[in-house]
Amino acid sequence: QVQLVESGGGSVQAGGSLRLSCAASRSIYCMAWFRQAPGKERERVAGVAGAGTTPYRDSVKGRFTVSRDNDKNTLYLQMNSLKPEDTAMYYCAARRDTACLNVDYHYWGQGTQVTVSS
């Protein structure tokens, strides 16, 4: 089992920045950030696979940066130049094995709300 606890969400104006954190109870190879806006499907934003990163969602490329601190078992998402369309509940997720893309994730955090106003 892996417990995931997100933090760092909040409300900002367009153009602002936020950094999300996800503390995992142990080291795990695949971790990712997903988001879900009201009335929309959940979508993958960015992630890590071991020491590397997995592809970013096109709409966040150049604005969001994912990183991991292995000593702290913590995943981060630095979000810059935020847009109203980034408004969503952001979830941290982890997967047991080493296949990190186009697969279901096994462990989920409780989510942290990001709201961007225009």
mmCIF file of C-alpha atoms in Angstrom:
data_model
loop_
_atom_site.group_PDB
_atom_site.id
_atom_site.type_symbol
_atom_site.label_atom_id
_atom_site.label_comp_id
_atom_site.label_asym_id
_atom_site.label_seq_id
_atom_site.Cartn_x
_atom_site.Cartn_y
_atom_site.Cartn_z
ATOM 1 C CA GLN A 1 0.000 0.000 0.000
ATOM 2 C CA VAL A 2 1.015 3.575 -0.650
ATOM 3 C CA GLN A 3 -0.555 6.592 0.980
ATOM 4 C CA LEU A 4 -0.455 9.854 -0.931
ATOM 5 C CA VAL A 5 -1.105 13.266 0.577
ATOM 6 C CA GLU A 6 -1.357 16.334 -1.634
ATOM 7 C CA SER A 7 -0.958 19.930 -0.593
ATOM 8 C CA GLY A 8 -0.388 23.329 -2.142
ATOM 9 C CA GLY A 9 -3.605 24.053 -3.965
ATOM 10 C CA GLY A 10 -5.375 27.370 -3.712
ATOM 11 C CA SER A 11 -6.849 30.290 -5.584
ATOM 12 C CA VAL A 12 -4.773 32.536 -7.817
ATOM 13 C CA GLN A 13 -5.323 35.017 -10.576
ATOM 14 C CA ALA A 14 -4.473 34.194 -14.159
ATOM 15 C CA GLY A 15 -0.756 34.418 -14.734
ATOM 16 C CA GLY A 16 0.035 33.379 -11.187
ATOM 17 C CA SER A 17 1.889 30.351 -9.883
ATOM 18 C CA LEU A 18 1.298 27.491 -7.477
ATOM 19 C CA ARG A 19 3.358 24.513 -6.427
ATOM 20 C CA LEU A 20 1.641 21.279 -5.564
ATOM 21 C CA SER A 21 3.265 18.642 -3.385
ATOM 22 C CA CYS A 22 2.462 14.975 -2.954
ATOM 23 C CA ALA A 23 4.050 13.110 -0.081
ATOM 24 C CA ALA A 24 4.164 9.344 -0.559
ATOM 25 C CA SER A 25 4.479 6.872 2.296
ATOM 26 C CA ARG A 26 7.259 5.062 0.453
ATOM 27 C CA SER A 27 9.303 5.185 -2.712
ATOM 28 C CA ILE A 28 7.422 4.148 -5.841
ATOM 29 C CA TYR A 29 8.492 4.140 -9.476
ATOM 30 C CA CYS A 30 5.488 5.631 -11.268
ATOM 31 C CA MET A 31 3.856 8.784 -9.959
ATOM 32 C CA ALA A 32 1.723 11.281 -11.780
ATOM 33 C CA TRP A 33 -0.509 14.301 -11.481
ATOM 34 C CA PHE A 34 -4.047 14.128 -12.824
ATOM 35 C CA ARG A 35 -6.758 16.745 -12.794
ATOM 36 C CA GLN A 36 -10.485 16.811 -13.143
ATOM 37 C CA ALA A 37 -12.629 19.845 -13.767
ATOM 38 C CA PRO A 38 -16.372 19.832 -13.042
ATOM 39 C CA GLY A 39 -18.261 18.042 -15.777
ATOM 40 C CA LYS A 40 -15.099 16.861 -17.474
ATOM 41 C CA GLU A 41 -13.157 13.634 -17.554
ATOM 42 C CA ARG A 42 -10.066 13.172 -15.483
ATOM 43 C CA GLU A 43 -6.902 13.855 -17.459
ATOM 44 C CA ARG A 44 -3.270 13.123 -16.904
ATOM 45 C CA VAL A 45 -1.116 16.244 -16.571
ATOM 46 C CA ALA A 46 2.464 15.104 -15.979
ATOM 47 C CA GLY A 47 4.410 12.415 -14.185
ATOM 48 C CA VAL A 48 7.635 10.693 -13.346
ATOM 49 C CA ALA A 49 8.968 7.254 -14.127
ATOM 50 C CA GLY A 50 11.947 6.395 -11.968
ATOM 51 C CA ALA A 51 14.486 9.165 -12.433
ATOM 52 C CA GLY A 52 12.840 10.540 -15.557
ATOM 53 C CA THR A 53 9.644 12.326 -16.460
ATOM 54 C CA THR A 54 6.804 11.197 -18.664
ATOM 55 C CA PRO A 55 5.301 13.439 -21.351
ATOM 56 C CA TYR A 56 3.384 16.487 -20.291
ATOM 57 C CA ARG A 57 -0.124 17.190 -21.411
ATOM 58 C CA ASP A 58 0.099 19.528 -24.423
ATOM 59 C CA SER A 59 -1.919 22.266 -22.754
ATOM 60 C CA VAL A 60 0.584 22.582 -19.874
ATOM 61 C CA LYS A 61 3.850 22.239 -21.753
ATOM 62 C CA GLY A 62 6.200 25.097 -21.028
ATOM 63 C CA ARG A 63 4.151 26.188 -18.019
ATOM 64 C CA PHE A 64 4.168 23.201 -15.642
ATOM 65 C CA THR A 65 7.181 21.320 -14.351
ATOM 66 C CA VAL A 66 7.054 17.994 -12.544
ATOM 67 C CA SER A 67 9.834 16.880 -10.242
ATOM 68 C CA ARG A 68 10.510 14.431 -7.462
ATOM 69 C CA ASP A 69 12.589 14.531 -4.307
ATOM 70 C CA ASN A 70 13.552 10.922 -3.753
ATOM 71 C CA ASP A 71 14.888 11.542 -0.253
ATOM 72 C CA LYS A 72 11.477 12.831 0.807
ATOM 73 C CA ASN A 73 9.374 10.529 -1.418
ATOM 74 C CA THR A 74 7.634 13.679 -2.594
ATOM 75 C CA LEU A 75 6.334 14.591 -6.024
ATOM 76 C CA TYR A 76 5.952 18.224 -7.022
ATOM 77 C CA LEU A 77 4.129 20.116 -9.722
ATOM 78 C CA GLN A 78 5.278 23.666 -10.298
ATOM 79 C CA MET A 79 2.558 25.510 -12.171
ATOM 80 C CA ASN A 80 3.372 28.861 -13.747
ATOM 81 C CA SER A 81 1.406 31.173 -16.022
ATOM 82 C CA LEU A 82 -1.800 29.653 -14.762
ATOM 83 C CA LYS A 83 -4.929 30.020 -16.848
ATOM 84 C CA PRO A 84 -8.594 29.807 -15.872
ATOM 85 C CA GLU A 85 -8.808 26.541 -17.815
ATOM 86 C CA ASP A 86 -6.320 25.019 -15.370
ATOM 87 C CA THR A 87 -9.004 25.199 -12.694
ATOM 88 C CA ALA A 88 -9.620 21.670 -11.440
ATOM 89 C CA MET A 89 -9.145 19.241 -8.608
ATOM 90 C CA TYR A 90 -5.594 17.966 -8.880
ATOM 91 C CA TYR A 91 -4.813 14.427 -7.807
ATOM 92 C CA CYS A 92 -1.561 12.662 -7.167
ATOM 93 C CA ALA A 93 -1.436 9.014 -8.212
ATOM 94 C CA ALA A 94 1.011 6.142 -8.048
ATOM 95 C CA ARG A 95 1.313 2.772 -9.685
ATOM 96 C CA ARG A 96 2.860 -0.449 -8.423
ATOM 97 C CA ASP A 97 4.913 -1.465 -11.457
ATOM 98 C CA THR A 98 7.137 0.259 -14.016
ATOM 99 C CA ALA A 99 4.615 0.833 -16.792
ATOM 100 C CA CYS A 100 3.675 4.437 -16.217
ATOM 101 C CA LEU A 101 1.806 5.565 -19.335
ATOM 102 C CA ASN A 102 -1.636 4.711 -20.683
ATOM 103 C CA VAL A 103 -2.356 2.515 -17.673
ATOM 104 C CA ASP A 104 -4.561 2.662 -14.622
ATOM 105 C CA TYR A 105 -3.020 3.964 -11.422
ATOM 106 C CA HIS A 106 -3.465 1.995 -8.220
ATOM 107 C CA TYR A 107 -3.116 4.614 -5.508
ATOM 108 C CA TRP A 108 -4.697 8.039 -5.309
ATOM 109 C CA GLY A 109 -4.497 11.027 -3.019
ATOM 110 C CA GLN A 110 -7.498 12.952 -1.794
ATOM 111 C CA GLY A 111 -6.960 15.807 -4.218
ATOM 112 C CA THR A 112 -6.213 19.491 -3.866
ATOM 113 C CA GLN A 113 -8.266 22.229 -5.497
ATOM 114 C CA VAL A 114 -6.701 24.732 -7.868
ATOM 115 C CA THR A 115 -8.817 27.703 -8.882
ATOM 116 C CA VAL A 116 -7.587 30.285 -11.372
ATOM 117 C CA SER A 117 -9.604 33.438 -11.833
ATOM 118 C CA SER A 118 -9.449 35.693 -14.854
#
